[in-house]
Amino acid sequence: METNDIRKEYTNGELTIVWKPGKCIHAGVCVKTLPEVYQPNEKPWIQPEMAATEALKSQIDACPSKALSYYMNTK
């Protein structure tokens, strides 16, 4: 698998965050905006259960490289 094809998913049940590390430019917008969710020194480094879904959507929409995206989970 090519580095650019790697994708990891993290969910809070309602929303799933998709992270594509090959697209990430490490601008740090995610960590600065929601440090309780994005903790680069932890595993898993994304903990979406630590913020409200609307806050996650707003932060993800601000990702400059679009390495972060999301989809809503269906019930």
Coordinates of N, CA, C and O in Angstrom, one line a residue:
M1 N 0.8 -1.2 0.0 CA 0.0 0.0 0.0 C 0.9 1.2 0.0 O 1.8 1.4 0.8
E2 N 0.6 2.2 -0.9 CA 1.3 3.4 -1.0 C 1.1 4.3 0.3 O 0.0 4.2 0.9
T3 N 2.0 5.1 0.7 CA 1.9 5.9 1.9 C 0.6 6.8 1.7 O -0.1 7.0 2.6
N4 N 0.4 7.3 0.5 CA -0.7 8.2 0.3 C -2.1 7.5 0.3 O -3.1 8.2 0.4
D5 N -2.0 6.2 0.3 CA -3.3 5.4 0.3 C -3.7 5.0 1.7 O -4.8 4.6 1.9
I6 N -2.8 5.2 2.7 CA -3.2 4.8 4.1 C -4.3 5.7 4.6 O -4.3 7.0 4.4
R7 N -5.2 5.1 5.3 CA -6.3 5.9 5.9 C -6.7 5.2 7.2 O -6.7 4.0 7.3
K8 N -6.9 6.0 8.2 CA -7.2 5.5 9.6 C -8.5 6.2 10.0 O -8.7 7.3 9.7
E9 N -9.3 5.4 10.7 CA -10.6 5.9 11.1 C -10.8 5.9 12.6 O -10.3 4.9 13.3
Y10 N -11.4 6.9 13.2 CA -11.7 7.0 14.6 C -13.1 7.5 14.8 O -13.5 8.5 14.1
T11 N -13.9 6.9 15.6 CA -15.3 7.2 15.8 C -15.7 7.6 17.2 O -15.1 7.1 18.1
N12 N -16.7 8.5 17.3 CA -17.3 8.7 18.6 C -18.7 8.1 18.6 O -19.5 8.4 19.5
G13 N -19.0 7.3 17.6 CA -20.3 6.6 17.5 C -21.2 7.4 16.5 O -21.9 6.7 15.7
E14 N -21.2 8.7 16.6 CA -22.1 9.5 15.7 C -21.3 9.9 14.4 O -21.9 9.9 13.4
L15 N -20.1 10.2 14.6 CA -19.2 10.7 13.5 C -18.0 9.8 13.4 O -17.5 9.4 14.5
T16 N -17.4 9.6 12.2 CA -16.2 8.9 12.1 C -15.2 9.9 11.4 O -15.5 10.4 10.4
I17 N -14.0 10.1 12.1 CA -13.0 10.9 11.5 C -12.1 10.0 10.7 O -11.7 8.9 11.1
V18 N -11.8 10.5 9.5 CA -10.9 9.8 8.6 C -9.6 10.6 8.5 O -9.6 11.8 8.2
W19 N -8.5 9.9 8.8 CA -7.2 10.6 8.7 C -6.3 9.9 7.7 O -6.1 8.7 7.7
K20 N -5.8 10.7 6.7 CA -4.9 10.2 5.7 C -3.5 10.8 5.9 O -3.2 12.0 5.6
P21 N -2.7 10.1 6.6 CA -1.3 10.6 7.0 C -0.5 11.1 5.8 O 0.3 12.0 6.0
G22 N -0.7 10.5 4.7 CA 0.1 10.9 3.5 C -0.2 12.2 3.0 O 0.6 12.9 2.3
K23 N -1.4 12.8 3.3 CA -1.8 14.1 2.9 C -1.4 15.2 4.0 O -1.5 16.4 3.7
C24 N -1.2 14.7 5.2 CA -1.0 15.6 6.4 C 0.3 16.5 6.2 O 1.4 16.0 5.9
I25 N 0.1 17.8 6.4 CA 1.3 18.7 6.3 C 1.7 19.2 7.7 O 2.6 20.1 7.8
H26 N 1.1 18.6 8.7 CA 1.5 18.9 10.1 C 1.4 20.4 10.4 O 2.2 21.0 11.1
A27 N 0.3 21.0 9.9 CA 0.1 22.5 10.2 C -0.3 22.7 11.7 O -0.1 23.7 12.2
G28 N -0.8 21.6 12.3 CA -1.1 21.7 13.7 C -2.5 22.3 14.1 O -2.8 22.6 15.2
V29 N -3.3 22.7 13.0 CA -4.6 23.3 13.3 C -5.4 22.4 14.2 O -6.1 22.9 15.1
C30 N -5.4 21.1 13.9 CA -6.2 20.2 14.7 C -5.8 20.2 16.2 O -6.7 20.3 17.1
V31 N -4.5 20.1 16.4 CA -4.0 20.1 17.8 C -4.3 21.4 18.5 O -4.7 21.4 19.7
K32 N -4.1 22.5 17.8 CA -4.3 23.8 18.5 C -5.8 24.0 18.7 O -6.2 24.7 19.7
T33 N -6.7 23.6 17.8 CA -8.1 23.8 18.0 C -8.8 22.9 19.0 O -9.6 23.4 19.8
L34 N -8.4 21.6 19.0 CA -9.0 20.6 19.9 C -8.0 19.8 20.5 O -7.8 18.6 20.2
P35 N -7.2 20.3 21.4 CA -6.1 19.6 22.0 C -6.5 18.4 22.8 O -5.8 17.4 23.0
E36 N -7.8 18.4 23.3 CA -8.3 17.3 24.1 C -8.6 16.1 23.1 O -8.7 14.9 23.6
V37 N -8.7 16.3 21.9 CA -9.0 15.3 20.9 C -7.8 14.8 20.2 O -7.5 13.6 20.0
Y38 N -6.9 15.7 19.8 CA -5.7 15.4 19.0 C -4.5 15.5 19.9 O -4.1 16.6 20.3
Q39 N -4.0 14.3 20.2 CA -2.8 14.2 21.1 C -1.7 13.4 20.4 O -1.7 12.2 20.6
P40 N -0.8 14.1 19.7 CA 0.2 13.3 18.9 C 1.0 12.4 19.7 O 1.6 11.4 19.1
N41 N 1.2 12.5 20.9 CA 2.1 11.6 21.7 C 1.3 10.5 22.3 O 1.9 9.7 23.0
E42 N 0.0 10.4 22.1 CA -0.8 9.3 22.6 C -1.1 8.3 21.5 O -1.1 8.6 20.3
K43 N -1.6 7.1 21.9 CA -2.1 6.1 20.9 C -3.4 5.6 21.5 O -3.5 5.1 22.6
P44 N -4.5 5.7 20.8 CA -4.6 6.4 19.5 C -4.5 7.9 19.7 O -4.9 8.5 20.7
W45 N -3.9 8.6 18.7 CA -3.7 10.0 18.8 C -4.9 10.9 18.6 O -5.0 12.0 19.0
I46 N -5.9 10.3 18.0 CA -7.2 11.0 17.8 C -8.2 10.3 18.7 O -8.5 9.1 18.6
Q47 N -8.9 11.1 19.6 CA -9.9 10.6 20.5 C -11.1 11.4 20.4 O -11.4 12.3 21.1
P48 N -11.9 11.1 19.3 CA -13.1 11.9 19.0 C -14.2 11.9 20.1 O -15.0 12.9 20.1
E49 N -14.2 11.0 21.0 CA -15.2 11.0 22.1 C -14.9 12.2 23.1 O -15.8 12.5 23.9
M50 N -13.8 12.9 22.9 CA -13.5 14.0 23.8 C -14.0 15.3 23.4 O -13.8 16.3 24.1
A51 N -14.8 15.4 22.3 CA -15.4 16.6 21.9 C -16.8 16.4 21.3 O -17.1 15.3 20.8
A52 N -17.6 17.4 21.2 CA -18.9 17.3 20.6 C -18.8 17.1 19.1 O -17.8 17.7 18.5
T53 N -19.7 16.5 18.5 CA -19.7 16.2 17.1 C -19.6 17.5 16.3 O -18.8 17.6 15.3
E54 N -20.3 18.5 16.6 CA -20.3 19.8 15.9 C -18.9 20.5 16.0 O -18.5 21.0 15.0
A55 N -18.3 20.4 17.1 CA -16.9 20.9 17.3 C -15.9 20.2 16.4 O -15.1 20.7 15.8
L56 N -16.1 18.8 16.3 CA -15.2 18.0 15.5 C -15.4 18.4 14.0 O -14.5 18.6 13.3
K57 N -16.7 18.5 13.6 CA -17.0 18.9 12.2 C -16.3 20.2 11.8 O -15.7 20.4 10.8
S58 N -16.5 21.2 12.7 CA -15.9 22.5 12.4 C -14.4 22.5 12.3 O -13.8 23.1 11.4
Q59 N -13.8 21.8 13.2 CA -12.3 21.7 13.2 C -11.9 21.0 11.9 O -10.9 21.4 11.3
I60 N -12.5 19.9 11.6 CA -12.1 19.1 10.4 C -12.2 19.9 9.2 O -11.4 19.8 8.3
D61 N -13.3 20.7 9.1 CA -13.5 21.5 7.9 C -12.4 22.6 7.7 O -12.1 23.1 6.6
A62 N -11.7 22.9 8.8 CA -10.6 23.8 8.8 C -9.2 23.2 8.5 O -8.2 23.9 8.4
C63 N -9.1 21.9 8.3 CA -7.9 21.3 8.1 C -7.3 21.7 6.7 O -7.9 21.5 5.7
P64 N -6.1 22.4 6.7 CA -5.6 23.0 5.5 C -5.2 22.0 4.4 O -5.3 22.3 3.2
S65 N -4.8 20.8 4.8 CA -4.4 19.8 3.8 C -5.5 18.9 3.4 O -5.3 18.1 2.4
K66 N -6.6 18.9 4.1 CA -7.7 18.0 3.9 C -7.3 16.5 4.3 O -7.9 15.6 3.8
A67 N -6.3 16.4 5.1 CA -5.9 15.1 5.6 C -6.9 14.5 6.5 O -7.0 13.3 6.7
L68 N -7.7 15.4 7.1 CA -8.8 15.0 8.0 C -10.1 15.2 7.2 O -10.3 16.2 6.6
S69 N -10.9 14.2 7.3 CA -12.3 14.3 6.8 C -13.2 13.5 7.7 O -12.7 13.0 8.7
Y70 N -14.5 13.5 7.5 CA -15.4 12.8 8.3 C -16.6 12.3 7.5 O -16.9 12.8 6.5
Y71 N -17.3 11.4 8.1 CA -18.6 11.0 7.6 C -19.5 10.7 8.8 O -19.0 10.3 9.9
M72 N -20.8 10.9 8.6 CA -21.7 10.6 9.7 C -22.1 9.1 9.7 O -22.3 8.6 8.6
N73 N -22.1 8.5 10.8 CA -22.5 7.1 10.9 C -24.0 7.0 10.8 O -24.7 7.8 11.4
T74 N -24.5 6.0 10.2 CA -25.9 5.8 10.1 C -26.3 4.7 11.2 O -25.5 3.9 11.6
K75 N -27.5 4.8 11.6 CA -28.0 4.0 12.7 C -28.9 2.9 12.1 O -29.4 2.9 11.1

